[in-house]
mmCIF file of C-alpha atoms in Angstrom:
data_model
loop_
_atom_site.group_PDB
_atom_site.id
_atom_site.type_symbol
_atom_site.label_atom_id
_atom_site.label_comp_id
_atom_site.label_asym_id
_atom_site.label_seq_id
_atom_site.Cartn_x
_atom_site.Cartn_y
_atom_site.Cartn_z
ATOM 1 C CA MET A 1 6.074 -12.044 35.166
ATOM 2 C CA LYS A 2 3.933 -12.377 38.425
ATOM 3 C CA ARG A 3 2.196 -15.794 38.964
ATOM 4 C CA ASN A 4 -1.266 -14.511 38.322
ATOM 5 C CA THR A 5 -0.764 -13.009 35.098
ATOM 6 C CA LEU A 6 1.240 -15.967 33.589
ATOM 7 C CA ARG A 7 -1.984 -17.942 35.045
ATOM 8 C CA ALA A 8 -4.129 -15.451 33.253
ATOM 9 C CA TRP A 9 -2.071 -16.083 30.188
ATOM 10 C CA PHE A 10 -2.287 -19.876 30.565
ATOM 11 C CA GLN A 11 -6.106 -19.588 30.485
ATOM 12 C CA VAL A 12 -5.994 -17.453 27.660
ATOM 13 C CA HIS A 13 -4.224 -19.874 25.625
ATOM 14 C CA ARG A 14 -5.854 -22.873 26.424
ATOM 15 C CA TRP A 15 -9.143 -21.871 25.813
ATOM 16 C CA SER A 16 -8.491 -19.743 22.446
ATOM 17 C CA SER A 17 -6.678 -22.782 21.265
ATOM 18 C CA LEU A 18 -9.493 -25.229 22.222
ATOM 19 C CA VAL A 19 -12.336 -23.267 20.416
ATOM 20 C CA CYS A 20 -10.778 -22.965 17.081
ATOM 21 C CA THR A 21 -8.440 -26.066 17.279
ATOM 22 C CA LEU A 22 -11.159 -28.158 15.325
ATOM 23 C CA PHE A 23 -11.833 -25.781 12.894
ATOM 24 C CA LEU A 24 -8.390 -25.176 12.250
ATOM 25 C CA LEU A 25 -7.931 -28.671 11.493
ATOM 26 C CA LEU A 26 -10.448 -28.387 9.246
ATOM 27 C CA LEU A 27 -8.480 -25.351 7.331
ATOM 28 C CA CYS A 28 -5.604 -26.868 7.420
ATOM 29 C CA VAL A 29 -6.473 -30.122 5.849
ATOM 30 C CA THR A 30 -8.894 -28.490 3.244
ATOM 31 C CA GLY A 31 -6.097 -25.494 2.736
ATOM 32 C CA LEU A 32 -3.629 -27.996 1.800
ATOM 33 C CA PRO A 33 -4.551 -29.133 -1.828
ATOM 34 C CA LEU A 34 -6.123 -25.732 -2.147
ATOM 35 C CA ILE A 35 -2.717 -24.614 -2.268
ATOM 36 C CA PHE A 36 -1.890 -26.495 -5.385
ATOM 37 C CA TRP A 37 -5.142 -26.028 -6.997
ATOM 38 C CA HIS A 38 -3.940 -24.661 -10.565
ATOM 39 C CA GLU A 39 -1.119 -27.455 -10.302
ATOM 40 C CA ILE A 40 -3.675 -30.360 -9.808
ATOM 41 C CA ALA A 41 -6.064 -28.690 -12.387
ATOM 42 C CA HIS A 42 -2.806 -29.331 -14.934
ATOM 43 C CA LEU A 43 -2.284 -32.581 -13.802
ATOM 44 C CA THR A 44 -5.822 -34.004 -13.943
ATOM 45 C CA GLY A 45 -6.646 -32.176 -17.501
ATOM 46 C CA GLY A 46 -8.677 -29.325 -15.811
ATOM 47 C CA GLU A 47 -6.724 -26.382 -17.098
ATOM 48 C CA PRO A 48 -8.140 -25.360 -21.100
ATOM 49 C CA GLU A 49 -6.196 -26.702 -24.046
ATOM 50 C CA LEU A 50 -6.058 -23.961 -26.795
ATOM 51 C CA PRO A 51 -6.048 -24.316 -30.623
ATOM 52 C CA ALA A 52 -3.644 -23.541 -33.275
ATOM 53 C CA ALA A 53 -3.843 -20.122 -34.609
ATOM 54 C CA SER A 54 -2.029 -18.560 -37.252
ATOM 55 C CA ALA A 55 0.652 -15.924 -36.051
ATOM 56 C CA ASN A 56 -0.960 -12.782 -37.699
ATOM 57 C CA ALA A 57 -4.596 -13.135 -36.153
ATOM 58 C CA THR A 58 -6.180 -10.700 -34.236
ATOM 59 C CA PRO A 59 -7.994 -11.174 -30.760
ATOM 60 C CA VAL A 60 -11.875 -11.778 -31.476
ATOM 61 C CA SER A 61 -14.057 -8.915 -29.986
ATOM 62 C CA VAL A 62 -15.065 -9.435 -26.381
ATOM 63 C CA ASP A 63 -18.529 -8.795 -27.356
ATOM 64 C CA THR A 64 -18.600 -11.392 -29.670
ATOM 65 C CA LEU A 65 -17.209 -14.064 -26.757
ATOM 66 C CA VAL A 66 -20.126 -12.636 -24.714
ATOM 67 C CA SER A 67 -22.861 -13.237 -27.202
ATOM 68 C CA ARG A 68 -21.722 -16.554 -27.780
ATOM 69 C CA ALA A 69 -21.959 -17.319 -24.252
ATOM 70 C CA LEU A 70 -25.363 -15.982 -23.929
ATOM 71 C CA ARG A 71 -26.512 -18.193 -26.867
ATOM 72 C CA ALA A 72 -25.390 -21.382 -25.166
ATOM 73 C CA ARG A 73 -27.639 -20.474 -22.109
ATOM 74 C CA PRO A 74 -30.373 -17.866 -23.351
ATOM 75 C CA GLY A 75 -31.614 -17.774 -19.715
ATOM 76 C CA ASP A 76 -28.526 -16.265 -18.319
ATOM 77 C CA VAL A 77 -27.319 -12.687 -17.881
ATOM 78 C CA PRO A 78 -23.788 -11.510 -18.257
ATOM 79 C CA LEU A 79 -21.414 -11.401 -14.647
ATOM 80 C CA PHE A 80 -18.196 -11.214 -15.475
ATOM 81 C CA VAL A 81 -15.334 -11.329 -18.258
ATOM 82 C CA SER A 82 -11.808 -12.382 -17.391
ATOM 83 C CA TRP A 83 -8.546 -13.349 -18.371
ATOM 84 C CA GLU A 84 -5.837 -16.039 -17.920
ATOM 85 C CA GLU A 85 -2.817 -14.301 -15.807
ATOM 86 C CA ASP A 86 -0.696 -16.568 -17.556
ATOM 87 C CA GLU A 87 -2.299 -17.369 -20.734
ATOM 88 C CA PRO A 88 -4.181 -13.851 -22.004
ATOM 89 C CA ARG A 89 -5.566 -16.146 -25.026
ATOM 90 C CA VAL A 90 -7.875 -17.852 -22.234
ATOM 91 C CA THR A 91 -10.962 -15.851 -21.776
ATOM 92 C CA TYR A 92 -13.476 -16.783 -18.962
ATOM 93 C CA VAL A 93 -17.184 -15.274 -19.400
ATOM 94 C CA THR A 94 -19.479 -15.705 -16.355
ATOM 95 C CA THR A 95 -23.339 -15.954 -16.516
ATOM 96 C CA GLY A 96 -25.783 -16.631 -14.245
ATOM 97 C CA PRO A 97 -29.732 -16.211 -13.799
ATOM 98 C CA ARG A 98 -29.593 -12.940 -12.397
ATOM 99 C CA PRO A 99 -26.800 -10.196 -11.684
ATOM 100 C CA ASP A 100 -26.795 -11.061 -7.920
ATOM 101 C CA ALA A 101 -26.286 -14.446 -8.603
ATOM 102 C CA SER A 102 -24.337 -16.698 -6.352
ATOM 103 C CA ASN A 103 -21.196 -18.846 -7.017
ATOM 104 C CA ASP A 104 -23.100 -22.059 -7.270
ATOM 105 C CA GLU A 105 -25.482 -20.742 -9.823
ATOM 106 C CA MET A 106 -22.809 -19.472 -11.915
ATOM 107 C CA HIS A 107 -21.374 -20.757 -15.090
ATOM 108 C CA VAL A 108 -18.291 -20.011 -16.863
ATOM 109 C CA SER A 109 -18.136 -20.450 -20.860
ATOM 110 C CA THR A 110 -14.115 -20.537 -21.846
ATOM 111 C CA PHE A 111 -13.044 -19.275 -25.177
ATOM 112 C CA ASP A 112 -9.777 -18.819 -27.045
ATOM 113 C CA ALA A 113 -9.430 -14.895 -27.673
ATOM 114 C CA LEU A 114 -7.729 -15.279 -31.207
ATOM 115 C CA THR A 115 -10.058 -17.653 -32.811
ATOM 116 C CA GLY A 116 -13.517 -17.143 -30.640
ATOM 117 C CA VAL A 117 -13.844 -21.059 -30.296
ATOM 118 C CA ALA A 118 -15.242 -22.154 -26.915
ATOM 119 C CA ILE A 119 -12.681 -24.573 -25.095
ATOM 120 C CA PRO A 120 -14.140 -27.346 -22.991
ATOM 121 C CA ALA A 121 -13.266 -26.915 -19.391
ATOM 122 C CA PRO A 122 -14.771 -27.841 -16.322
ATOM 123 C CA GLN A 123 -16.583 -25.294 -14.011
ATOM 124 C CA PHE A 124 -14.845 -23.974 -11.040
ATOM 125 C CA ASN A 125 -18.112 -24.402 -8.880
ATOM 126 C CA GLU A 126 -17.822 -28.498 -9.596
ATOM 127 C CA GLY A 127 -16.104 -31.021 -8.398
ATOM 128 C CA ILE A 128 -13.981 -31.958 -4.884
ATOM 129 C CA MET A 129 -11.775 -28.788 -5.052
ATOM 130 C CA TRP A 130 -15.009 -26.457 -4.757
ATOM 131 C CA VAL A 131 -15.776 -28.737 -1.971
ATOM 132 C CA PHE A 132 -12.494 -28.323 -0.218
ATOM 133 C CA TYR A 133 -12.832 -24.426 -0.864
ATOM 134 C CA ARG A 134 -16.625 -23.950 0.366
ATOM 135 C CA LEU A 135 -15.492 -26.175 3.477
ATOM 136 C CA HIS A 136 -12.480 -23.697 3.938
ATOM 137 C CA THR A 137 -14.032 -20.438 3.217
ATOM 138 C CA ASP A 138 -17.603 -20.469 4.828
ATOM 139 C CA LEU A 139 -18.718 -24.033 5.680
ATOM 140 C CA TYR A 140 -21.117 -24.219 3.333
ATOM 141 C CA ALA A 141 -22.947 -21.266 5.199
ATOM 142 C CA GLY A 142 -22.425 -18.001 2.816
ATOM 143 C CA LEU A 143 -21.820 -14.859 4.818
ATOM 144 C CA PRO A 144 -22.319 -16.337 8.426
ATOM 145 C CA GLY A 145 -19.948 -18.873 7.490
ATOM 146 C CA LEU A 146 -17.567 -16.579 6.656
ATOM 147 C CA LEU A 147 -17.760 -14.098 9.518
ATOM 148 C CA PHE A 148 -17.687 -17.591 11.576
ATOM 149 C CA MET A 149 -14.513 -18.785 10.230
ATOM 150 C CA GLY A 150 -13.502 -15.266 10.378
ATOM 151 C CA LEU A 151 -13.938 -15.390 14.454
ATOM 152 C CA MET A 152 -11.563 -18.547 14.634
ATOM 153 C CA GLY A 153 -8.842 -16.657 13.033
ATOM 154 C CA MET A 154 -9.059 -14.002 15.142
ATOM 155 C CA LEU A 155 -8.788 -16.726 18.084
ATOM 156 C CA LEU A 156 -6.010 -18.482 16.171
ATOM 157 C CA VAL A 157 -4.051 -15.301 16.402
ATOM 158 C CA LEU A 158 -4.734 -14.702 19.832
ATOM 159 C CA ALA A 159 -3.559 -18.422 20.965
ATOM 160 C CA VAL A 160 -0.216 -17.478 18.768
ATOM 161 C CA VAL A 161 0.433 -14.365 20.794
ATOM 162 C CA SER A 162 -0.526 -16.117 24.252
ATOM 163 C CA GLY A 163 1.543 -19.087 23.471
ATOM 164 C CA VAL A 164 4.742 -16.486 22.738
ATOM 165 C CA VAL A 165 3.973 -15.047 26.089
ATOM 166 C CA LEU A 166 4.156 -18.357 28.034
ATOM 167 C CA TYR A 167 6.979 -19.614 25.381
ATOM 168 C CA ALA A 168 9.295 -17.008 26.991
ATOM 169 C CA PRO A 169 9.598 -17.790 30.586
ATOM 170 C CA TYR A 170 9.279 -21.802 29.884
ATOM 171 C CA MET A 171 12.022 -21.762 27.209
ATOM 172 C CA ARG A 172 14.815 -19.346 29.407
ATOM 173 C CA LYS A 173 16.946 -21.825 30.800
ATOM 174 C CA LEU A 174 16.344 -24.902 28.173
ATOM 175 C CA PRO A 175 18.269 -25.125 24.689
ATOM 176 C CA PHE A 176 16.060 -24.362 21.536
ATOM 177 C CA GLY A 177 14.602 -27.420 20.093
ATOM 178 C CA VAL A 178 14.901 -29.480 23.214
ATOM 179 C CA LEU A 179 12.990 -32.571 22.933
ATOM 180 C CA ARG A 180 13.023 -34.445 26.177
ATOM 181 C CA GLY A 181 12.168 -37.871 26.873
ATOM 182 C CA GLY A 182 10.690 -39.401 29.863
ATOM 183 C CA GLN A 183 6.712 -38.741 30.253
ATOM 184 C CA ARG A 184 4.775 -38.932 27.330
ATOM 185 C CA ARG A 185 2.747 -35.803 28.154
ATOM 186 C CA LEU A 186 6.426 -33.924 28.490
ATOM 187 C CA ALA A 187 7.382 -35.198 25.364
ATOM 188 C CA TRP A 188 3.996 -33.560 23.619
ATOM 189 C CA LEU A 189 4.575 -30.606 24.969
ATOM 190 C CA ASP A 190 7.832 -30.074 23.626
ATOM 191 C CA TRP A 191 6.761 -31.193 20.386
ATOM 192 C CA HIS A 192 3.913 -28.757 20.684
ATOM 193 C CA ASN A 193 6.504 -25.666 21.903
ATOM 194 C CA LEU A 194 8.956 -26.477 19.290
ATOM 195 C CA THR A 195 6.499 -26.713 16.114
ATOM 196 C CA GLY A 196 4.616 -23.816 17.305
ATOM 197 C CA ILE A 197 7.663 -21.447 17.516
ATOM 198 C CA VAL A 198 8.254 -22.454 13.988
ATOM 199 C CA THR A 199 5.401 -21.933 12.538
ATOM 200 C CA LEU A 200 4.973 -18.647 14.491
ATOM 201 C CA ALA A 201 5.194 -15.967 11.889
ATOM 202 C CA TRP A 202 3.100 -18.458 9.277
ATOM 203 C CA LEU A 203 0.645 -18.892 11.545
ATOM 204 C CA SER A 204 0.610 -15.184 12.027
ATOM 205 C CA VAL A 205 0.362 -14.363 8.317
ATOM 206 C CA VAL A 206 -2.207 -16.969 7.375
ATOM 207 C CA GLY A 207 -4.261 -15.992 10.205
ATOM 208 C CA LEU A 208 -4.314 -12.222 9.818
ATOM 209 C CA THR A 209 -4.756 -12.990 5.944
ATOM 210 C CA GLY A 210 -7.735 -15.220 6.624
ATOM 211 C CA VAL A 211 -9.668 -13.073 8.659
ATOM 212 C CA ILE A 212 -8.999 -10.224 6.218
ATOM 213 C CA ASN A 213 -10.346 -12.483 3.674
ATOM 214 C CA THR A 214 -13.761 -13.605 5.331
ATOM 215 C CA LEU A 215 -14.552 -9.965 5.199
ATOM 216 C CA GLU A 216 -14.692 -9.998 1.710
ATOM 217 C CA GLN A 217 -18.212 -8.850 1.013
ATOM 218 C CA PRO A 218 -18.369 -6.165 3.761
ATOM 219 C CA LEU A 219 -15.461 -4.856 2.723
ATOM 220 C CA VAL A 220 -16.636 -4.541 -0.962
ATOM 221 C CA GLY A 221 -19.741 -3.107 0.304
ATOM 222 C CA LEU A 222 -18.376 -0.203 2.004
ATOM 223 C CA TRP A 223 -16.192 -0.033 -0.888
ATOM 224 C CA GLN A 224 -19.058 0.423 -3.376
ATOM 225 C CA GLN A 225 -20.749 2.754 -0.792
ATOM 226 C CA ARG A 226 -18.031 5.150 0.219
ATOM 227 C CA HIS A 227 -16.068 5.257 -2.882
ATOM 228 C CA VAL A 228 -17.879 4.001 -5.948
ATOM 229 C CA ALA A 229 -21.046 5.429 -5.664
ATOM 230 C CA GLN A 230 -19.415 9.205 -5.518
ATOM 231 C CA VAL A 231 -17.968 8.120 -9.200
ATOM 232 C CA LEU A 232 -21.144 6.434 -10.458
ATOM 233 C CA GLN A 233 -23.551 9.207 -9.295
ATOM 234 C CA GLU A 234 -26.246 6.404 -10.129
ATOM 235 C CA PRO A 235 -29.975 7.062 -9.491
ATOM 236 C CA PRO A 236 -31.336 4.601 -6.612
ATOM 237 C CA GLY A 237 -33.576 1.934 -7.454
ATOM 238 C CA VAL A 238 -32.848 1.407 -11.159
ATOM 239 C CA ALA A 239 -32.358 -2.393 -12.043
ATOM 240 C CA ALA A 240 -29.290 -3.547 -13.831
ATOM 241 C CA PRO A 241 -29.999 -4.047 -17.762
ATOM 242 C CA ARG A 242 -30.168 -7.842 -18.485
ATOM 243 C CA ARG A 243 -28.264 -7.043 -21.939
ATOM 244 C CA PRO A 244 -26.279 -3.473 -21.562
ATOM 245 C CA ALA A 245 -26.227 -1.873 -24.989
ATOM 246 C CA ALA A 246 -23.028 -0.402 -25.201
ATOM 247 C CA SER A 247 -20.001 -2.192 -26.478
ATOM 248 C CA LEU A 248 -17.761 -4.165 -23.836
ATOM 249 C CA GLN A 249 -14.831 -4.116 -25.835
ATOM 250 C CA ALA A 250 -14.892 -0.265 -26.418
ATOM 251 C CA ALA A 251 -15.163 0.234 -22.868
ATOM 252 C CA ILE A 252 -11.782 -2.011 -22.141
ATOM 253 C CA GLU A 253 -10.631 -0.044 -24.856
ATOM 254 C CA ALA A 254 -10.768 3.173 -23.271
ATOM 255 C CA ALA A 255 -10.001 1.841 -20.009
ATOM 256 C CA HIS A 256 -6.997 0.482 -21.088
ATOM 257 C CA ALA A 257 -5.991 4.073 -22.866
ATOM 258 C CA ARG A 258 -6.527 5.745 -19.551
ATOM 259 C CA HIS A 259 -4.302 3.633 -17.572
ATOM 260 C CA PRO A 260 -1.742 2.250 -21.159
ATOM 261 C CA ASP A 261 0.557 0.673 -18.169
ATOM 262 C CA ALA A 262 -1.582 -1.589 -16.574
ATOM 263 C CA ILE A 263 -3.522 -5.048 -17.827
ATOM 264 C CA PRO A 264 -7.119 -5.639 -18.323
ATOM 265 C CA SER A 265 -7.655 -8.181 -15.859
ATOM 266 C CA TRP A 266 -11.474 -8.738 -15.698
ATOM 267 C CA VAL A 267 -14.759 -7.011 -16.273
ATOM 268 C CA GLY A 268 -17.814 -6.643 -13.625
ATOM 269 C CA PHE A 269 -21.378 -6.108 -15.716
ATOM 270 C CA PRO A 270 -23.946 -3.792 -13.819
ATOM 271 C CA GLY A 271 -25.443 -5.446 -10.564
ATOM 272 C CA ALA A 272 -22.845 -8.197 -10.470
ATOM 273 C CA GLY A 273 -21.598 -6.370 -7.266
ATOM 274 C CA TYR A 274 -18.262 -4.491 -8.399
ATOM 275 C CA SER A 275 -19.622 -1.654 -10.366
ATOM 276 C CA GLY A 276 -23.225 -0.168 -9.397
ATOM 277 C CA SER A 277 -26.179 -1.086 -11.560
ATOM 278 C CA GLN A 278 -25.687 0.847 -14.315
ATOM 279 C CA HIS A 279 -21.981 0.367 -15.095
ATOM 280 C CA TYR A 280 -19.087 -1.624 -16.653
ATOM 281 C CA GLY A 281 -16.499 -1.961 -13.960
ATOM 282 C CA VAL A 282 -12.805 -2.997 -15.888
ATOM 283 C CA PHE A 283 -10.292 -3.673 -13.488
ATOM 284 C CA LEU A 284 -6.967 -3.321 -14.649
ATOM 285 C CA ARG A 285 -3.581 -5.138 -12.868
ATOM 286 C CA GLY A 286 -0.123 -4.506 -12.975
ATOM 287 C CA ASP A 287 2.321 -6.832 -14.960
ATOM 288 C CA THR A 288 4.786 -7.463 -11.563
ATOM 289 C CA PRO A 289 4.189 -10.231 -9.345
ATOM 290 C CA LEU A 290 3.240 -7.621 -6.746
ATOM 291 C CA THR A 291 1.169 -5.089 -8.905
ATOM 292 C CA ALA A 292 -0.517 -7.893 -10.767
ATOM 293 C CA ARG A 293 -2.682 -8.306 -7.388
ATOM 294 C CA LEU A 294 -3.754 -4.640 -7.379
ATOM 295 C CA VAL A 295 -6.073 -3.706 -9.499
ATOM 296 C CA THR A 296 -7.824 -0.321 -10.362
ATOM 297 C CA PRO A 297 -11.311 -0.022 -11.362
ATOM 298 C CA VAL A 298 -12.347 2.260 -14.334
ATOM 299 C CA PHE A 299 -15.821 2.466 -14.784
ATOM 300 C CA ALA A 300 -17.832 2.937 -18.276
ATOM 301 C CA HIS A 301 -21.852 3.231 -18.652
ATOM 302 C CA ALA A 302 -23.427 0.495 -19.949
ATOM 303 C CA THR A 303 -25.784 2.198 -22.137
ATOM 304 C CA THR A 304 -23.559 5.007 -23.470
ATOM 305 C CA GLY A 305 -20.436 3.587 -23.550
ATOM 306 C CA LYS A 306 -19.052 6.619 -21.503
ATOM 307 C CA LEU A 307 -16.454 6.706 -19.031
ATOM 308 C CA ALA A 308 -17.355 8.188 -15.698
ATOM 309 C CA GLY A 309 -14.085 7.678 -14.344
ATOM 310 C CA SER A 310 -11.628 5.591 -11.927
ATOM 311 C CA VAL A 311 -11.355 4.947 -7.824
ATOM 312 C CA THR A 312 -8.205 5.166 -6.178
ATOM 313 C CA GLN A 313 -8.173 1.799 -3.653
ATOM 314 C CA PRO A 314 -8.242 2.622 -0.080
ATOM 315 C CA VAL A 315 -5.832 0.948 2.142
ATOM 316 C CA TRP A 316 -8.205 -1.712 3.492
ATOM 317 C CA MET A 317 -9.322 -3.022 -0.290
ATOM 318 C CA GLN A 318 -5.544 -3.080 -1.049
ATOM 319 C CA ALA A 319 -4.948 -5.320 2.012
ATOM 320 C CA LEU A 320 -7.784 -7.492 1.058
ATOM 321 C CA LEU A 321 -6.335 -8.065 -2.547
ATOM 322 C CA LEU A 322 -2.949 -8.884 -1.445
ATOM 323 C CA SER A 323 -4.244 -11.279 1.532
ATOM 324 C CA GLN A 324 -6.003 -13.198 -0.894
ATOM 325 C CA PRO A 325 -2.880 -14.906 -2.621
ATOM 326 C CA LEU A 326 -1.071 -14.636 0.310
ATOM 327 C CA HIS A 327 -3.127 -16.446 2.259
ATOM 328 C CA PHE A 328 -2.533 -19.432 0.019
ATOM 329 C CA GLY A 329 0.997 -18.630 -0.961
ATOM 330 C CA ASP A 330 0.669 -17.803 -4.561
ATOM 331 C CA TYR A 331 3.106 -15.174 -4.864
ATOM 332 C CA ALA A 332 6.552 -16.755 -5.789
ATOM 333 C CA GLY A 333 5.371 -19.837 -7.956
ATOM 334 C CA LEU A 334 5.840 -23.737 -6.849
ATOM 335 C CA PRO A 335 8.958 -22.708 -4.327
ATOM 336 C CA LEU A 336 6.629 -20.654 -2.257
ATOM 337 C CA LYS A 337 3.536 -23.344 -2.656
ATOM 338 C CA ILE A 338 5.905 -26.090 -1.232
ATOM 339 C CA LEU A 339 6.777 -24.035 1.701
ATOM 340 C CA TRP A 340 3.555 -22.978 2.722
ATOM 341 C CA ALA A 341 2.475 -27.140 2.381
ATOM 342 C CA LEU A 342 5.402 -28.107 4.790
ATOM 343 C CA LEU A 343 4.307 -25.456 7.176
ATOM 344 C CA ASP A 344 0.711 -26.205 6.952
ATOM 345 C CA LEU A 345 1.646 -29.894 7.760
ATOM 346 C CA VAL A 346 3.959 -28.580 10.909
ATOM 347 C CA ALA A 347 0.963 -26.523 11.602
ATOM 348 C CA ILE A 348 -1.336 -29.671 11.880
ATOM 349 C CA VAL A 349 1.035 -31.270 14.143
ATOM 350 C CA VAL A 350 0.912 -28.037 16.629
ATOM 351 C CA LEU A 351 -2.755 -28.437 16.763
ATOM 352 C CA VAL A 352 -2.933 -32.360 17.378
ATOM 353 C CA SER A 353 -0.436 -31.917 20.060
ATOM 354 C CA GLY A 354 -2.507 -29.421 21.719
ATOM 355 C CA LEU A 355 -5.172 -31.594 21.840
ATOM 356 C CA VAL A 356 -3.357 -34.250 23.463
ATOM 357 C CA LEU A 357 -2.276 -31.860 26.169
ATOM 358 C CA PHE A 358 -5.601 -30.964 26.620
ATOM 359 C CA VAL A 359 -6.857 -34.420 27.412
ATOM 360 C CA ARG A 360 -4.111 -35.164 29.371
ATOM 361 C CA ARG A 361 -4.281 -31.923 31.188
ATOM 362 C CA GLY A 362 -4.531 -33.389 34.810
ATOM 363 C CA SER A 363 -6.055 -31.863 37.953
ATOM 364 C CA ARG A 364 -6.250 -27.959 38.587
ATOM 365 C CA ALA A 365 -3.770 -28.861 41.049
ATOM 366 C CA GLN A 366 -1.244 -30.260 38.775
ATOM 367 C CA ILE A 367 -1.524 -27.628 36.279
ATOM 368 C CA GLU A 368 -0.924 -25.116 38.980
ATOM 369 C CA ALA A 369 2.156 -26.925 39.908
ATOM 370 C CA ARG A 370 3.287 -27.383 36.431
ATOM 371 C CA ILE A 371 2.960 -23.124 36.465
ATOM 372 C CA ASP A 372 5.082 -22.670 39.385
ATOM 373 C CA ALA A 373 7.341 -24.724 38.230
ATOM 374 C CA ARG A 374 7.618 -22.582 35.122
ATOM 375 C CA MET A 375 8.348 -19.344 37.123
ATOM 376 C CA GLU A 376 10.956 -21.243 39.299
ATOM 377 C CA MET A 377 12.671 -21.542 35.794
ATOM 378 C CA ALA A 378 11.911 -18.172 34.340
ATOM 379 C CA ARG A 379 13.862 -16.838 37.477
#
């Protein structure tokens, strides 16, 4: 590699890393507890406890559960119904002041599907874990914050690529994992190189999936316009009904009958952002660790109950659905989460060592001398 090319890559690595480092430190610190969100909720009593039910009990109609949630909050409209993946008896009914309510305005009522009893459970948008989540995703800035964090993720990927380009000539004549003594800056450089190359694949995966996740709102909007609108064929400018007339239970059963091998995962009400302004969106999932993340939407008219059809997910929506759990290592249970957490801690070392190297970078002449030394080592 020519000297000028190596210098150019050095500048790319330095400035792409420097611009995003502080935000990446925030992401690593806040992401660590988010990896274990489910486990923390279990240890702190945040998971709903189910009452005893008879062996021959039949599930209560979803319409009944929605009505009970709205009676408790008469000014709200229904937004979503969802089921706990590990325990289908747990049913969540999400309501809000209007169909396009933000996450902070939503309220979740938790029910036992067999008894219809309301289960005391904390709100998902309250507490320290919600603070971590908002800081991790959008810095409490909504869509602009999401897109900004996506830009930081792109800079992370650029820093990883440029770091690999620099690593090859630097380590060509040194044994892998060498940690030399002597100057403090040299020791920090060795730690930076070692931890960086160890977390190379993980940083790339987390960075790319993080960028994809920040594009959720634009991607869902594009999906609505290009795919869902063609199936629903709704007249423009029609407001979503506050209380849909058609039975949601019947819509769920009809959707399940169309895809008997799939499991109802969640339902979006009209106007909530996933099923137009006049339709229910019943989203069904598979029963394997991979297919459980891929959902098939089936739409039913919220007034007549008639099925409007389903939509085949485009590749970019499948990538979005798969990247969300992969970002937090939520695919293979606790062992993968522990691995994700350990790599997160190592990534913090990468970022801190990079900051130390920048602070102790020395003069421009010293930097160019070090680049020249790397060139000599690579020959």
